[in-house]
Tab-separated table of C-alpha atoms in Angstrom:
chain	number	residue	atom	x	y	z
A	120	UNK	CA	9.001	36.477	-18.577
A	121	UNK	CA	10.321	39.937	-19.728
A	122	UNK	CA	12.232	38.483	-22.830
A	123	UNK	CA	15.514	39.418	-23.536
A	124	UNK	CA	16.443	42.882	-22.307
A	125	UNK	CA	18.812	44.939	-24.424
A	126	UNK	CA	20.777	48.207	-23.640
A	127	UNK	CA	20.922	51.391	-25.039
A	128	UNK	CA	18.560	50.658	-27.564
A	129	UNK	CA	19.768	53.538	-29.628
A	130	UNK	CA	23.827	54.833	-29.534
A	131	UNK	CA	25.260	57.839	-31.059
A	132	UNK	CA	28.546	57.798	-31.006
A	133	UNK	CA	31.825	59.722	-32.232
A	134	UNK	CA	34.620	57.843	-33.969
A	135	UNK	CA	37.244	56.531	-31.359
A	136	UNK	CA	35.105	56.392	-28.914
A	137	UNK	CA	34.365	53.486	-26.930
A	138	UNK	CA	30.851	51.613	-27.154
A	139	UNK	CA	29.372	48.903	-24.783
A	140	UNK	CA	26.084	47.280	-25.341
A	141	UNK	CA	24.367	45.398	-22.417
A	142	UNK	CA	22.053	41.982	-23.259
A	143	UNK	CA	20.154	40.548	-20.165
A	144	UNK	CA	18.966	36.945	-21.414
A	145	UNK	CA	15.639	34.894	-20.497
A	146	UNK	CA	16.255	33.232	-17.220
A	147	UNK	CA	16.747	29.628	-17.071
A	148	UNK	CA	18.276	29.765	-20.860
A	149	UNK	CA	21.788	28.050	-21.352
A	150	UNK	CA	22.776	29.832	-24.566
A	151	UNK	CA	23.234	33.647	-25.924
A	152	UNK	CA	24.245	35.000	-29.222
A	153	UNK	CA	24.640	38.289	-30.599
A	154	UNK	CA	24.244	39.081	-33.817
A	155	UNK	CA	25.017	42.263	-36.158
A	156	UNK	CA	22.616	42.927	-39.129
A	157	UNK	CA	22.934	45.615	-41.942
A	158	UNK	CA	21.750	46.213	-45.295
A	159	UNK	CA	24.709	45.128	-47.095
A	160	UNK	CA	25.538	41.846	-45.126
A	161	UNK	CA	22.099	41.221	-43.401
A	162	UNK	CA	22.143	38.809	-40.385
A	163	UNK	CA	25.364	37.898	-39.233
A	164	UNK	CA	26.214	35.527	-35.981
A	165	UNK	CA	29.057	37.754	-34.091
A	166	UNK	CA	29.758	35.226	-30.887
A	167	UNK	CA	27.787	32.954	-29.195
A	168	UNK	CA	28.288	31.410	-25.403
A	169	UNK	CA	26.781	28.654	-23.842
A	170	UNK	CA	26.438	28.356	-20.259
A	171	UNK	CA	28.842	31.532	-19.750
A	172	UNK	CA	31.840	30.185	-21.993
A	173	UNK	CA	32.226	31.375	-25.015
A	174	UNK	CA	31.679	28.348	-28.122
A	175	UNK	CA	32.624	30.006	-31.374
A	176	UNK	CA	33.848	33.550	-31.956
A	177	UNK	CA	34.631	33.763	-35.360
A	178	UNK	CA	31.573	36.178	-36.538
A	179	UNK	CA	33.768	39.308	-34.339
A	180	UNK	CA	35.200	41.114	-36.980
A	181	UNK	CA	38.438	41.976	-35.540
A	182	UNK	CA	40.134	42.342	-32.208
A	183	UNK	CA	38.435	45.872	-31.812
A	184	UNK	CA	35.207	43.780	-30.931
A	185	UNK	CA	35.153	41.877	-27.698
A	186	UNK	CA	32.224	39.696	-25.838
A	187	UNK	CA	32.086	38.879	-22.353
A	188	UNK	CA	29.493	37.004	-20.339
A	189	UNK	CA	30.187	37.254	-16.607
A	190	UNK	CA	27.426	35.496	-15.190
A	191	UNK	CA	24.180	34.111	-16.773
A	192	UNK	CA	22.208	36.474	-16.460
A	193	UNK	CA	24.508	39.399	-18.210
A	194	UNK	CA	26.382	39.525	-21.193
A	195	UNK	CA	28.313	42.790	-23.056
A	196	UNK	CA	29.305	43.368	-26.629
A	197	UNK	CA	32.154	46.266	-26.433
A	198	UNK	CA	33.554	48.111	-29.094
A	199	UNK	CA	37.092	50.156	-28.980
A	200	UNK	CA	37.602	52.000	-30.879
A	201	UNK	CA	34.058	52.068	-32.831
A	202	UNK	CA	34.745	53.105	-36.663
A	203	UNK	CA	31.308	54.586	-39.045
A	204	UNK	CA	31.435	50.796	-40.422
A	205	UNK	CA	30.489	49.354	-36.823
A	206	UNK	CA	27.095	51.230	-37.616
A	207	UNK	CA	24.485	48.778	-37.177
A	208	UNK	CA	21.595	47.052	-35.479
A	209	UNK	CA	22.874	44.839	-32.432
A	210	UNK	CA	20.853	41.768	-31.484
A	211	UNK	CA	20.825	39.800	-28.453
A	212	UNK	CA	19.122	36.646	-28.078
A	213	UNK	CA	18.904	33.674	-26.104
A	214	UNK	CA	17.747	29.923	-26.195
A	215	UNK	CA	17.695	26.663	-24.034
A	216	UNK	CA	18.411	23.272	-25.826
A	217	UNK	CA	14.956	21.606	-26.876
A	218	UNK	CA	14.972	17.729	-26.443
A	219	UNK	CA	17.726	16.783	-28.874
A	220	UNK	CA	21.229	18.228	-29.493
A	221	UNK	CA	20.726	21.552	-30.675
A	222	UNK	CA	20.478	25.193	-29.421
A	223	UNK	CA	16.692	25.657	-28.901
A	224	UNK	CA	14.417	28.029	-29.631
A	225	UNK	CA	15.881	31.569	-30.387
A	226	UNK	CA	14.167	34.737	-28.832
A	227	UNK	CA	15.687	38.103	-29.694
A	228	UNK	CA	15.621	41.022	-27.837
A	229	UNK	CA	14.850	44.338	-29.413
A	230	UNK	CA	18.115	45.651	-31.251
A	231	UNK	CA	20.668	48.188	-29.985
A	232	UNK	CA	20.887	50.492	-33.104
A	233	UNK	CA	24.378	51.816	-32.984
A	234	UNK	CA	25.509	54.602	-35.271
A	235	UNK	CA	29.381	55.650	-35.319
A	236	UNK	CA	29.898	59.593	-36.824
B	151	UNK	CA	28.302	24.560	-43.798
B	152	UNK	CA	24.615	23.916	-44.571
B	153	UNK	CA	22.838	26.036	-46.852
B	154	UNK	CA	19.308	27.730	-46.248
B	155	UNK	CA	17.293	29.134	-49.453
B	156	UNK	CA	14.172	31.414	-49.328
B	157	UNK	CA	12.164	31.725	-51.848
B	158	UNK	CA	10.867	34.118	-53.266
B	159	UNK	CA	13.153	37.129	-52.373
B	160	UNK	CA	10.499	39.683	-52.874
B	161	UNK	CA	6.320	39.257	-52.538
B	162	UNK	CA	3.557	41.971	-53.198
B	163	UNK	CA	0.390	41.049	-51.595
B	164	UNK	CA	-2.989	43.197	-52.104
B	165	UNK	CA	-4.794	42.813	-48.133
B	166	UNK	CA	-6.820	39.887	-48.136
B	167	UNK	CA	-4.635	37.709	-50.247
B	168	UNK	CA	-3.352	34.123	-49.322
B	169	UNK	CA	0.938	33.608	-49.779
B	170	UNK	CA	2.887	30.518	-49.224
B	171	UNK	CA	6.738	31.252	-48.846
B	172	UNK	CA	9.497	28.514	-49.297
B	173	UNK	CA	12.920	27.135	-47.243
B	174	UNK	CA	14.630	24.864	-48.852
B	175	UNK	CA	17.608	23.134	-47.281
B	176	UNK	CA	20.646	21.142	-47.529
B	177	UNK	CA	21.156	18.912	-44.868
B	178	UNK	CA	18.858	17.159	-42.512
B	179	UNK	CA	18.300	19.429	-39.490
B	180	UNK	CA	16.996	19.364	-35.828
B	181	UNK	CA	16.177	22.910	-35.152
B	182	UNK	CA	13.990	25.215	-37.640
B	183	UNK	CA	12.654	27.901	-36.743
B	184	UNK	CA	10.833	30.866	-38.729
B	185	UNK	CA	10.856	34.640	-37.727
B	186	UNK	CA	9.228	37.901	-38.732
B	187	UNK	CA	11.126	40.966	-38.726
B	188	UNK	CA	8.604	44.079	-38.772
B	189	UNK	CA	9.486	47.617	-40.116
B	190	UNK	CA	10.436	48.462	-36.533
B	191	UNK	CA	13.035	46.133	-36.389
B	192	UNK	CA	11.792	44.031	-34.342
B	193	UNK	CA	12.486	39.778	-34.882
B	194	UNK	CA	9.370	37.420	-33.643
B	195	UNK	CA	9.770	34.125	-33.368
B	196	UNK	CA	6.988	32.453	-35.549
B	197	UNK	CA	7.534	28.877	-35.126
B	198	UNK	CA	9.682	26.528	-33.754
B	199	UNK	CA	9.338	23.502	-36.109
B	200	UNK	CA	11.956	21.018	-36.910
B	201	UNK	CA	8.918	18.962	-38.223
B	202	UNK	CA	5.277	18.471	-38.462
B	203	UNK	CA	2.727	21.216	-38.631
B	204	UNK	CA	1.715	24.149	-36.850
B	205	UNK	CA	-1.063	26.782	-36.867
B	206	UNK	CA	-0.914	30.311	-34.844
B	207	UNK	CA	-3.767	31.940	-35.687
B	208	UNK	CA	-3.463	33.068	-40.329
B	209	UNK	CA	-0.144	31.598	-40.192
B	210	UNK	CA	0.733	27.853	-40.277
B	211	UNK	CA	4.026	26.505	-41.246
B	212	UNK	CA	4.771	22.968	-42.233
B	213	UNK	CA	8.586	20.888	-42.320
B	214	UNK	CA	8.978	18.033	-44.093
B	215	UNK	CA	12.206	16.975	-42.576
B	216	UNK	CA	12.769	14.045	-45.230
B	217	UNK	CA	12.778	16.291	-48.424
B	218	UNK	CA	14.923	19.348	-47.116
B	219	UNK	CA	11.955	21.893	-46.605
B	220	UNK	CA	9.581	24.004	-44.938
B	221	UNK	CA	6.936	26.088	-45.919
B	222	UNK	CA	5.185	29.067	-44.268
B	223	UNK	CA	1.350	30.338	-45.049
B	224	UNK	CA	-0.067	33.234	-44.710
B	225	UNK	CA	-3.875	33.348	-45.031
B	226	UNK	CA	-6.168	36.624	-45.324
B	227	UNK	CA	-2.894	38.378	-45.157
B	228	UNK	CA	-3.185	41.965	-43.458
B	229	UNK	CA	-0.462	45.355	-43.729
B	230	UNK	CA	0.482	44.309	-40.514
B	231	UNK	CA	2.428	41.255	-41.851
B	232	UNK	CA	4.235	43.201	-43.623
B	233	UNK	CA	8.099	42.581	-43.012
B	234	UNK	CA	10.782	39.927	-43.787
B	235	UNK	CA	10.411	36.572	-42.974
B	236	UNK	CA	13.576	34.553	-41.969
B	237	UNK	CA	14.145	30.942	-41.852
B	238	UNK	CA	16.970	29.260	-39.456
B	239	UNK	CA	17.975	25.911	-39.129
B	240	UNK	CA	20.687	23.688	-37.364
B	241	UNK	CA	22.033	20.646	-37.879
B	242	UNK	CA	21.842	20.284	-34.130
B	243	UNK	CA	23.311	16.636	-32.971
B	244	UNK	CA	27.022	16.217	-31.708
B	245	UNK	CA	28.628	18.672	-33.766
B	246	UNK	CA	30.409	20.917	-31.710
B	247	UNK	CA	29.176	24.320	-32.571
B	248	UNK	CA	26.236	23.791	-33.876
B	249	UNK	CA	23.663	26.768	-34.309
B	250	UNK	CA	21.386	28.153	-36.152
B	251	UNK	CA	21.810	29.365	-39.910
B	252	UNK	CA	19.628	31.793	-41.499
B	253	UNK	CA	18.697	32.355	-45.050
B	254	UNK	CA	18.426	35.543	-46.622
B	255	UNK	CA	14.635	36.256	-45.999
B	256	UNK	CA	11.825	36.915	-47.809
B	257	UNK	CA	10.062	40.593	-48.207
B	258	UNK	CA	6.591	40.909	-47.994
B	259	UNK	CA	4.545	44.094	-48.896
B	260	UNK	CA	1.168	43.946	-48.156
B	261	UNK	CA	-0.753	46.650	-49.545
B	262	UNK	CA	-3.877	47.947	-48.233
């Protein structure tokens, strides 16, 4: 399997501008998260969905954030407008429930390193 | 929520040296897992292991499910583990949004 498949995986962007980052997940898995990390607030969980419906969106720091996951095997993380403090690494990752009730084993794609000017 | 505790923050390791590094938690859980984030960036999933013990190659990481902890060993550690290593856990069972919490990582420097 090619993992989980992240786009662009590096974003320049000007204030006001609009940003959309693009997270293919593993096949076959029923759950995708994206997560933000930066120095001063490390890892934090932005939105997860499972099986295409969004389950908990509080992470998205404000209504200038927005997820969507059309299908399974697509998801998008848009920002508008993007501000210098929505400079970050974006993760993308995926799991499929193991046995028991939980979320499975998390694989992360490789970032989308976003920096607002 | 549940609380996740690495320990320690910080480790210095000359090449060749063993480390054990510590997650402690606060609830019982049905998912951990342990990653390594290299100076690229990049997060590798380690070890899926709720409970019980497992061995990839130097590493091994052991849960003991009953006492709120897991432990990860590195053996003849190399610069190439060099990095921050997360723990995640999750309560899992019918709680409605249940997922995976993270502590705040350890930071290993191995020097050559």
């Amino acid at each position: 399997d090619a993992g989980v498949i992240q786009s662009p995986r590096h974003e320049v962007t000007e204030m006001g501008q609009e940003v959309t980052l693009r997270c293919k997940p593993i096949s076959g898995h029923d759950y995708l998260f994206w997560y933000r990390q930066t120095m001063m607030r490390g890892l934090e969980l932005l939105i997860y969905f499972n099986n295409n419906v969004p389950i908990d969106d509080s992470g998205m720091p404000e209504d200038r954030f927005s997820a969507k996951m059309p299908n399974a095997s697509f998801s998008t993380l848009k920002i508008q407008p993007s501000e210098p403090r929505d400079s970050a690494v974006y993760f993308c990752a995926s799991s499929s429930p193991s046995g028991g009730w939980n979320t499975g084993e998390l694989f992360f794609g490789e970032g989308s390193r976003l920096t607002v000017l | 929520g549940i609380q996740v505790e690495q320990s320690p923050p910080d480790l210095i390791l000359q090449e060749g040296a063993n480390s054990t590094l510590r997650c402690n938690f606060s609830d019982s859980v049905n998912n951990l897992q342990w990653f390594h984030q290299n100076p690229w960036g990049q997060l590798i999933n380690l070890f899926y292991i709720p409970s019980g013990t497992k061995q990839n190659g130097r590493l091994s990481a052991t849960t003991v499910a009953t006492e709120r902890y897991s432990l990860l060993y590195i053996s003849s550690s190399q610069t190439t583990d060099s990095g921050v290593y997360f723990c995640a856990v999750e309560r899992g069972g019918e709680t409605s949004g249940s997922r995976l919490t993270f502590g705040e990582g350890t930071q290993l420097t191995v020097n050559p």
